[in-house]
Short mmCIF file of C-alpha atoms and ligand atoms in Angstrom, two decimals:
data_model
loop_
_atom_site.label_atom_id
_atom_site.label_comp_id
_atom_site.label_asym_id
_atom_site.label_seq_id
_atom_site.Cartn_x
_atom_site.Cartn_y
_atom_site.Cartn_z
CA MET A 327 64.35 133.51 222.89
CA SER A 328 63.93 137.26 223.38
CA THR A 329 63.41 139.51 220.40
CA ASN A 330 66.55 141.36 221.37
CA HIS A 331 68.57 138.20 221.38
CA LYS A 332 67.19 137.06 218.04
CA THR A 333 68.03 140.36 216.31
CA LYS A 334 71.55 140.14 217.67
CA SER A 335 72.18 136.57 216.71
CA ILE A 336 70.90 136.77 213.10
CA ASN A 337 73.71 138.37 211.13
CA HIS A 338 73.48 138.96 207.37
CA TYR A 339 76.48 138.33 205.20
CA ASP A 340 77.14 138.45 201.41
CA VAL A 341 78.60 134.90 201.53
CA ILE A 342 78.83 132.01 203.96
CA ILE A 343 81.80 129.74 203.19
CA ASN A 344 81.57 126.29 204.76
CA GLY A 345 85.13 124.85 205.03
CA SER A 346 88.34 126.80 205.31
CA GLY A 347 90.85 124.49 203.61
CA MET A 348 93.24 125.86 201.02
CA VAL A 349 90.38 126.62 198.62
CA GLY A 350 87.72 128.02 200.97
CA ALA A 351 90.12 130.28 202.82
CA THR A 352 91.49 131.58 199.42
CA LEU A 353 87.93 132.41 198.37
CA ALA A 354 87.25 134.15 201.62
CA CYS A 355 90.27 136.49 201.07
CA LEU A 356 89.48 137.19 197.40
CA LEU A 357 85.84 138.08 198.32
CA ALA A 358 86.92 140.22 201.24
CA GLN A 359 89.37 142.04 198.92
CA ALA A 360 86.39 142.76 196.66
CA GLY A 361 84.61 144.34 199.67
CA ARG A 362 82.23 141.49 200.38
CA LYS A 363 81.12 140.63 203.93
CA VAL A 364 82.09 137.00 204.55
CA VAL A 365 81.57 134.41 207.20
CA VAL A 366 83.72 131.24 207.32
CA ILE A 367 82.72 128.08 209.22
CA GLU A 368 85.51 125.59 209.77
CA ALA A 369 85.11 122.29 211.57
CA SER A 370 88.71 121.70 212.50
CA LYS A 371 90.83 123.59 215.07
CA PHE A 372 93.84 124.00 212.85
CA LEU A 373 93.40 127.56 211.39
CA SER A 374 92.51 129.32 214.66
CA GLN A 375 96.22 128.88 215.78
CA PRO A 376 98.45 129.39 212.63
CA LYS A 377 101.62 127.99 214.06
CA SER A 378 104.81 129.98 214.29
CA TYR A 379 106.97 128.06 211.89
CA ASP A 380 109.60 125.65 212.92
CA LEU A 381 112.03 124.94 210.02
CA GLU A 382 113.32 121.87 211.83
CA ALA A 383 109.84 120.33 212.33
CA PRO A 384 109.09 117.15 210.37
CA TYR A 385 107.40 117.73 206.99
CA ASP A 386 103.66 117.57 206.69
CA LEU A 387 102.81 114.25 204.96
CA ARG A 388 100.49 116.13 202.68
CA VAL A 389 102.20 118.39 200.15
CA SER A 390 101.01 119.94 196.91
CA ALA A 391 102.58 120.87 193.63
CA ILE A 392 101.42 124.51 193.53
CA SER A 393 101.02 125.91 189.97
CA ARG A 394 102.07 129.36 188.81
CA ALA A 395 98.34 130.19 188.47
CA SER A 396 97.72 129.38 192.11
CA GLN A 397 100.88 131.31 193.03
CA LYS A 398 99.35 134.40 191.37
CA ALA A 399 96.15 133.94 193.44
CA PHE A 400 98.16 133.61 196.65
CA GLU A 401 100.21 136.73 195.67
CA LYS A 402 96.97 138.66 195.21
CA ILE A 403 95.82 137.80 198.69
CA ASN A 404 99.26 138.54 200.20
CA ALA A 405 99.84 134.99 201.28
CA TRP A 406 102.65 133.97 198.89
CA ASP A 407 105.63 135.64 200.72
CA ALA A 408 104.48 133.94 203.92
CA MET A 409 104.59 130.58 202.17
CA LEU A 410 108.07 131.30 200.82
CA SER A 411 109.25 132.37 204.29
CA MET A 412 108.11 129.03 205.71
CA ARG A 413 108.97 126.05 203.44
CA ALA A 414 108.44 126.12 199.60
CA LEU A 415 110.66 124.57 196.97
CA PRO A 416 110.61 125.76 193.40
CA TYR A 417 111.14 122.71 191.12
CA GLU A 418 112.75 123.11 187.70
CA VAL A 419 112.30 119.80 186.02
CA MET A 420 109.67 117.13 185.82
CA ASP A 421 110.85 113.70 184.73
CA VAL A 422 108.26 111.06 183.91
CA TRP A 423 109.14 107.52 182.76
CA ASP A 424 107.47 104.20 182.03
CA ALA A 425 108.41 101.27 184.19
CA GLY A 426 107.21 99.00 181.34
CA GLY A 427 109.69 100.24 178.64
CA ASP A 428 112.02 103.06 177.69
CA GLY A 429 109.42 105.84 177.39
CA ASN A 430 110.52 109.07 178.99
CA VAL A 431 109.16 112.63 179.07
CA ARG A 432 111.23 115.43 180.57
CA PHE A 433 109.87 118.95 181.13
CA ASP A 434 112.51 121.60 181.83
CA ALA A 435 111.70 125.16 183.01
CA ALA A 436 114.86 126.44 181.23
CA GLU A 437 113.49 125.21 177.87
CA LEU A 438 110.45 127.39 178.51
CA GLY A 439 112.45 130.39 179.62
CA GLU A 440 110.79 130.06 183.03
CA PRO A 441 112.50 130.16 186.40
CA ASN A 442 110.61 127.01 187.63
CA LEU A 443 107.61 124.79 186.84
CA GLY A 444 105.95 125.45 190.17
CA HIS A 445 106.49 124.99 193.89
CA ILE A 446 106.23 121.98 196.18
CA ILE A 447 104.60 123.18 199.37
CA GLU A 448 103.21 121.45 202.44
CA ASN A 449 99.40 121.74 202.71
CA SER A 450 99.86 123.04 206.30
CA VAL A 451 102.11 125.85 205.08
CA VAL A 452 99.61 126.88 202.41
CA GLN A 453 96.80 126.83 205.08
CA SER A 454 98.81 128.77 207.69
CA ALA A 455 99.72 131.50 205.25
CA VAL A 456 96.14 131.81 203.86
CA ALA A 457 94.74 131.80 207.33
CA ALA A 458 97.11 134.63 208.34
CA SER A 459 95.93 136.68 205.33
CA MET A 460 92.28 135.99 206.15
CA ALA A 461 92.94 137.24 209.74
CA ASN A 462 93.86 140.65 208.28
CA PHE A 463 90.41 141.25 206.72
CA GLU A 464 87.97 142.97 209.02
CA ASN A 465 85.09 141.86 206.76
CA VAL A 466 85.83 138.16 207.35
CA THR A 467 84.31 136.50 210.43
CA VAL A 468 85.54 133.03 211.24
CA PHE A 469 83.60 130.46 213.36
CA GLN A 470 86.01 127.75 214.37
CA PRO A 471 85.83 125.05 215.45
CA ALA A 472 82.22 125.09 214.33
CA LYS A 473 79.77 123.10 212.34
CA LEU A 474 76.67 123.78 210.26
CA MET A 475 73.51 122.03 211.40
CA HIS A 476 71.29 122.91 208.51
CA PHE A 477 70.39 125.70 206.14
CA ASP A 478 67.22 126.80 204.24
CA MET A 479 67.45 128.08 200.72
CA LEU A 480 64.89 130.96 200.53
CA ALA A 481 63.99 133.15 197.69
CA ASP A 482 66.19 136.06 198.66
CA ARG A 483 68.69 134.51 201.18
CA VAL A 484 70.08 131.41 202.89
CA ASP A 485 69.32 130.99 206.61
CA ALA A 486 71.84 128.76 208.34
CA THR A 487 72.10 127.40 211.89
CA LEU A 488 75.27 126.19 213.41
CA GLU A 489 75.48 123.35 215.90
CA ASN A 490 76.23 125.82 218.71
CA GLY A 491 72.84 127.49 217.96
CA GLU A 492 74.35 130.54 216.13
CA GLN A 493 72.12 131.78 213.32
CA LEU A 494 73.43 133.34 210.19
CA SER A 495 71.96 134.52 206.91
CA ALA A 496 73.61 135.37 203.59
CA ASP A 497 72.90 135.89 199.90
CA LEU A 498 74.93 132.72 199.15
CA ILE A 499 76.37 129.62 200.80
CA VAL A 500 79.52 128.14 199.34
CA GLY A 501 80.50 124.48 200.00
CA ALA A 502 84.36 124.47 200.26
CA ASP A 503 84.14 121.61 202.62
CA GLY A 504 86.05 118.91 200.72
CA ALA A 505 85.20 115.66 198.97
CA ASN A 506 82.46 114.68 201.49
CA SER A 507 80.91 118.13 201.39
CA GLN A 508 78.15 118.68 203.87
CA VAL A 509 76.72 121.63 201.90
CA ARG A 510 76.52 119.42 198.81
CA THR A 511 74.60 116.87 200.85
CA LEU A 512 72.34 119.29 202.63
CA ALA A 513 71.45 121.00 199.24
CA GLY A 514 70.70 117.54 197.76
CA ILE A 515 73.20 117.90 194.94
CA ASP A 516 74.26 114.63 193.32
CA VAL A 517 77.78 113.60 192.82
CA ILE A 518 79.07 111.13 190.24
CA VAL A 519 81.88 109.18 191.77
CA ASP A 520 84.43 106.91 190.05
CA ASP A 521 86.11 104.98 192.86
CA TYR A 522 89.51 103.94 191.54
CA ALA A 523 89.92 101.26 194.24
CA GLN A 524 93.37 102.82 194.75
CA ARG A 525 95.01 104.69 197.54
CA GLY A 526 97.74 107.29 197.56
CA LEU A 527 100.42 106.25 200.03
CA VAL A 528 102.31 109.30 201.34
CA ALA A 529 105.52 109.68 203.34
CA THR A 530 108.66 111.80 203.55
CA VAL A 531 111.91 110.08 202.61
CA LYS A 532 115.56 110.82 202.52
CA THR A 533 117.29 109.42 199.44
CA GLN A 534 120.96 108.58 198.89
CA GLU A 535 121.15 111.08 196.03
CA HIS A 536 119.88 114.69 195.89
CA HIS A 537 116.61 115.18 194.22
CA GLN A 538 118.10 117.72 191.74
CA PHE A 539 115.10 120.11 192.08
CA THR A 540 113.16 117.58 189.98
CA ALA A 541 109.65 116.20 190.40
CA TRP A 542 110.09 112.47 189.44
CA GLN A 543 107.34 110.12 188.50
CA ARG A 544 107.58 106.52 187.56
CA PHE A 545 104.53 104.99 185.97
CA GLN A 546 104.03 101.39 187.04
CA GLN A 547 101.13 99.20 185.98
CA THR A 548 99.60 99.53 189.41
CA GLY A 549 99.85 103.31 189.33
CA PRO A 550 102.42 106.16 189.39
CA LEU A 551 105.06 106.70 192.13
CA ALA A 552 106.01 110.26 192.53
CA PHE A 553 108.97 111.76 194.44
CA LEU A 554 108.46 115.43 194.98
CA PRO A 555 111.50 117.51 196.03
CA LEU A 556 111.56 119.35 199.40
CA VAL A 557 113.69 122.21 200.71
CA ASP A 558 116.06 120.06 202.86
CA GLY A 559 116.94 117.69 200.05
CA SER A 560 114.40 115.04 201.12
CA CYS A 561 111.36 114.01 199.04
CA SER A 562 107.68 113.71 199.66
CA ILE A 563 106.31 110.52 197.99
CA VAL A 564 102.88 109.82 196.51
CA TRP A 565 102.60 106.14 195.68
CA THR A 566 99.42 105.13 193.92
CA LEU A 567 98.52 101.54 194.77
CA PRO A 568 95.54 99.21 194.60
CA SER A 569 93.94 99.41 198.08
CA ASP A 570 95.22 96.03 199.26
CA ARG A 571 98.79 96.74 198.10
CA ALA A 572 98.64 100.09 199.95
CA ASP A 573 97.62 98.14 203.13
CA TYR A 574 100.47 95.82 202.57
CA PHE A 575 103.09 98.56 202.16
CA LEU A 576 101.66 100.42 205.18
CA SER A 577 102.15 97.25 207.26
CA LEU A 578 105.80 96.71 206.29
CA ASN A 579 108.48 97.66 208.89
CA LYS A 580 110.58 100.66 207.91
CA THR A 581 113.57 98.61 206.75
CA ASP A 582 111.47 96.49 204.39
CA PHE A 583 109.47 99.45 203.19
CA LYS A 584 112.66 101.36 202.24
CA ILE A 585 113.93 98.42 200.21
CA ALA A 586 110.53 97.93 198.48
CA LEU A 587 110.25 101.63 197.76
CA ALA A 588 113.74 102.03 196.26
CA GLU A 589 113.02 98.99 194.01
CA ALA A 590 109.63 100.44 192.89
CA PHE A 591 111.44 103.66 192.09
CA ASP A 592 114.06 101.77 190.07
CA HIS A 593 116.78 103.13 192.46
CA LYS A 594 116.65 106.46 190.56
CA LEU A 595 117.92 108.39 193.57
CA GLY A 596 119.87 105.45 195.05
CA LYS A 597 118.95 103.90 198.37
CA ILE A 598 116.22 105.18 200.64
CA ILE A 599 118.08 106.25 203.76
CA LYS A 600 115.11 107.39 205.97
CA VAL A 601 111.44 107.23 205.91
CA SER A 602 108.83 109.02 208.08
CA ASP A 603 105.48 107.67 209.22
CA ARG A 604 103.24 106.70 206.34
CA ALA A 605 99.56 107.37 205.54
CA ALA A 606 97.30 106.48 202.69
CA PHE A 607 94.31 108.38 201.20
CA PRO A 608 91.50 106.92 199.02
CA LEU A 609 91.53 108.14 195.38
CA ARG A 610 88.40 108.97 193.60
CA GLY A 611 87.36 110.94 190.58
CA SER A 612 84.15 112.87 191.17
CA GLN A 613 81.98 115.62 189.70
CA ALA A 614 79.04 117.25 191.44
CA LYS A 615 76.03 117.72 189.21
CA PRO A 616 75.37 120.62 189.23
CA TYR A 617 78.02 122.82 190.92
CA VAL A 618 75.39 125.49 191.69
CA LEU A 619 71.74 125.93 192.67
CA ASP A 620 69.94 129.06 193.57
CA ARG A 621 71.93 130.44 196.55
CA VAL A 622 74.38 127.51 196.74
CA ALA A 623 77.74 127.04 195.00
CA LEU A 624 80.40 124.33 195.33
CA ILE A 625 84.13 124.78 194.79
CA GLY A 626 87.30 122.74 195.11
CA ASP A 627 86.96 119.08 196.19
CA ALA A 628 83.39 119.71 197.13
CA ALA A 629 82.65 120.13 193.39
CA HIS A 630 85.15 117.73 191.94
CA THR A 631 88.09 115.39 192.77
CA ILE A 632 90.68 113.96 190.42
CA HIS A 633 93.52 111.45 190.50
CA PRO A 634 96.63 113.18 192.01
CA LEU A 635 98.91 111.92 189.23
CA ALA A 636 99.56 115.36 187.79
CA GLY A 637 99.15 117.29 191.09
CA GLN A 638 96.27 119.39 189.85
CA GLY A 639 93.51 118.98 192.51
CA VAL A 640 94.04 122.04 194.59
CA ASN A 641 95.12 124.09 191.58
CA LEU A 642 91.72 123.51 189.98
CA GLY A 643 90.03 124.46 193.34
CA ILE A 644 91.95 127.71 193.43
CA LYS A 645 90.96 128.46 189.88
CA ASP A 646 87.33 127.86 191.02
CA ALA A 647 87.86 130.35 193.89
CA VAL A 648 89.31 132.97 191.54
CA GLU A 649 86.46 132.59 188.96
CA LEU A 650 83.68 132.64 191.60
CA SER A 651 85.12 135.67 193.27
CA GLN A 652 85.38 137.47 189.92
CA GLN A 653 81.79 136.64 189.07
CA LEU A 654 80.61 137.93 192.45
CA THR A 655 82.60 141.17 192.50
CA ALA A 656 80.17 143.59 190.92
CA VAL A 657 76.73 142.02 191.43
CA SER A 658 73.92 143.13 193.76
CA ASP A 659 72.87 139.56 194.73
CA CYS A 660 75.69 137.03 195.21
CA GLY A 661 73.27 134.14 195.37
CA SER A 662 71.46 134.72 192.06
CA LEU A 663 71.39 131.55 189.95
CA LYS A 664 72.13 133.48 186.81
CA VAL A 665 75.41 134.73 188.30
CA LEU A 666 76.33 131.38 189.73
CA ARG A 667 75.77 129.62 186.42
CA ARG A 668 78.42 131.92 184.88
CA TYR A 669 80.82 130.52 187.35
CA GLU A 670 79.86 126.88 186.60
CA ARG A 671 80.06 127.50 182.85
CA ALA A 672 83.50 128.95 183.19
CA ARG A 673 84.85 126.21 185.40
CA ARG A 674 83.19 122.80 184.66
CA GLY A 675 84.80 122.27 181.25
CA ASP A 676 88.33 122.71 182.66
CA ASN A 677 87.69 120.49 185.60
CA VAL A 678 86.09 117.70 183.57
CA MET A 679 88.76 117.87 180.88
CA THR A 680 91.54 117.63 183.45
CA MET A 681 89.77 114.74 185.22
CA ARG A 682 89.43 112.84 181.88
CA ALA A 683 93.01 113.43 180.98
CA MET A 684 94.08 111.98 184.36
CA GLU A 685 91.85 109.01 183.90
CA GLY A 686 93.19 108.46 180.36
CA PHE A 687 96.77 108.39 181.73
CA ARG A 688 95.72 106.04 184.55
CA LEU A 689 94.17 103.65 182.12
CA LEU A 690 96.87 103.88 179.53
CA PHE A 691 99.58 103.08 182.00
CA GLY A 692 97.50 100.35 183.63
CA HIS A 693 97.57 98.30 180.38
CA SER A 694 99.75 95.26 180.33
CA ALA A 695 99.32 94.23 176.71
CA SER A 696 102.78 94.38 174.98
CA SER A 697 101.26 96.12 171.94
CA VAL A 698 99.85 98.95 174.16
CA LYS A 699 103.17 99.16 176.01
CA THR A 700 105.15 99.50 172.77
CA ALA A 701 102.87 102.12 171.39
CA ARG A 702 102.81 103.97 174.77
CA ASN A 703 106.57 104.08 175.00
CA PHE A 704 106.96 105.11 171.40
CA GLY A 705 104.34 107.87 171.98
CA MET A 706 106.08 109.14 175.00
CA ASN A 707 109.45 109.45 173.31
CA LEU A 708 107.82 111.05 170.28
CA PHE A 709 106.15 113.56 172.54
CA ASN A 710 109.41 114.22 174.37
CA HIS A 711 110.98 115.30 171.10
CA ALA A 712 108.12 117.53 170.06
CA PRO A 713 108.91 120.83 171.99
CA MET A 714 106.01 122.83 170.66
CA VAL A 715 103.37 120.33 171.82
CA LYS A 716 105.27 119.56 175.01
CA ASN A 717 105.56 123.28 175.92
CA GLN A 718 101.82 123.74 175.32
CA VAL A 719 101.03 120.90 177.65
CA ILE A 720 103.27 121.99 180.50
CA LYS A 721 102.14 125.61 180.25
CA LYS A 722 98.62 124.43 180.63
CA ALA A 723 99.61 122.38 183.77
CA MET A 724 101.38 125.43 185.08
CA GLY A 725 98.34 127.53 184.60
CA LEU A 726 100.20 129.98 182.37
C1 FAD B 1345 97.65 111.77 198.07
C2 FAD B 1345 97.16 113.10 197.42
C3 FAD B 1345 98.12 113.95 196.85
C4 FAD B 1345 97.75 115.15 196.28
N1 FAD B 1345 98.64 115.98 195.67
C5 FAD B 1345 98.25 117.11 195.11
C6 FAD B 1345 99.16 118.00 194.43
O1 FAD B 1345 100.39 117.77 194.39
N2 FAD B 1345 98.69 119.15 193.86
C7 FAD B 1345 97.37 119.43 193.92
O2 FAD B 1345 96.94 120.51 193.29
N3 FAD B 1345 96.47 118.63 194.51
C8 FAD B 1345 96.85 117.54 195.12
N4 FAD B 1345 95.99 116.71 195.75
C9 FAD B 1345 94.56 117.15 195.83
C10 FAD B 1345 94.38 118.21 196.96
O3 FAD B 1345 94.93 117.72 198.18
C11 FAD B 1345 92.92 118.58 197.06
O4 FAD B 1345 92.31 118.78 195.83
C12 FAD B 1345 92.75 119.77 197.98
O5 FAD B 1345 93.19 119.48 199.30
C13 FAD B 1345 91.32 120.21 198.07
O6 FAD B 1345 91.26 121.34 198.86
P1 FAD B 1345 89.74 121.87 199.38
O7 FAD B 1345 90.07 123.11 200.19
O8 FAD B 1345 88.85 121.94 198.28
O9 FAD B 1345 89.27 120.64 200.36
P2 FAD B 1345 89.93 120.09 201.72
O10 FAD B 1345 91.40 120.13 201.62
O11 FAD B 1345 89.32 118.76 201.91
O12 FAD B 1345 89.39 121.19 202.81
C14 FAD B 1345 88.07 121.10 203.22
C15 FAD B 1345 88.04 121.97 204.52
O13 FAD B 1345 86.70 121.88 205.00
C16 FAD B 1345 86.62 121.53 206.33
N5 FAD B 1345 85.33 120.82 206.54
C17 FAD B 1345 85.04 119.58 206.13
N6 FAD B 1345 83.76 119.31 206.46
C18 FAD B 1345 83.26 120.42 207.13
C19 FAD B 1345 82.00 120.66 207.71
N7 FAD B 1345 80.98 119.84 207.68
N8 FAD B 1345 81.89 121.85 208.30
C20 FAD B 1345 82.89 122.79 208.32
N9 FAD B 1345 84.13 122.55 207.77
C21 FAD B 1345 84.30 121.35 207.17
C22 FAD B 1345 87.79 120.67 206.58
O14 FAD B 1345 88.28 120.66 207.92
C23 FAD B 1345 88.80 121.37 205.64
O15 FAD B 1345 89.46 122.37 206.30
C24 FAD B 1345 96.32 115.50 196.33
C25 FAD B 1345 95.42 114.65 196.92
C26 FAD B 1345 95.86 113.48 197.50
C27 FAD B 1345 94.83 112.57 198.14
#
């Protein structure tokens, strides 16, 4: 390699972000807004062609309940209006009930004096909107599709090589590359994983009755079944099942699946009229230990995953992105461990607490003993009639 070529191919950035999912792309925008020079490496092809939006297109099977706190972050990076102009449904009520009794908890935005509890948005819509914002920043360079080959953590920088031979250096490398994070592996960071032996079966369904702008969740002993409202009146379902049951429901023909689903949902919205293709994702709780090393930081699912029962995974990741960007705003060295530890201190507690709360719910509703069921249903109804406590809980989930 000639000296000339080498000088040209080694570019120094403030931050390399590996992975441009909802969380990594949001971090890129926040850092760019703060004046940082950022390079993003994304393995998939998706973001290089944010699609012009077709309102009639089938719904993405992956949707997220986006909290008000995430909305604020998306507003800050000018991505929120683009999401609203595609497909985003504000939901006003969350109705949770126990299949094993009469326990019921209902959260209503009107009781809080709020216009909604959050928005249900397809992951592809969030990604398209954030990618479009990212494209407006001159200080963000995107390599896509591209993959890291390796990186070296040096005293004053990280040197990275991509599979196409491109060489980059930066003060810091961030792993925003999801639950199987390559950055986490290459940095040798351990991850504690709790495999729930469950899968989340997802599909889009049309129900006999309108969803009433409500996120519905029925807790069964095998796991929760959620119906999330969509713009055209249909619902996106997330059905938590033991892995073998998920396989079974995936294998059913559409007619039998519709009957089984309506039954599992206690016919709350009548018959299931239509169902899309189905898919299932493994569910695991995990925490990386640590989130940071000298010159390395993990955010989003690369740092932690939780059960989707309260729809908090991506919202926690967006909070990570906001916190890390704030910590890096006014520092001279983005990769300094002292600075990165501030990020970890600010975020780990919230992430662990949320994960434990989700696990607590999962175990509580998994109990079949009648004494536990009775106490659980009594507790749910008591909670439902304690507005002060209930409002605190829902405000926390909304990120207010
Ligand atoms: C069934 C289900 C339902 C859910 N519902 C909700 C919900 O309602 N609300 C909510 O908040 N959360 C929900 N979650 C969780 C949420 O989907 C995740 O927390 C979120 O997608 C994590 O975002 P991320 O950007 O951190 O990671 P990812 O979405 O995994 O993105 C990682 C990105 O990195 C890229 N990448 C991966 N490896 C590499 C590599 N080696 N090099 C370069 N790029 C790479 C990928 O292509 C991808 O673009 C749900 C999860 C499941 C399974």
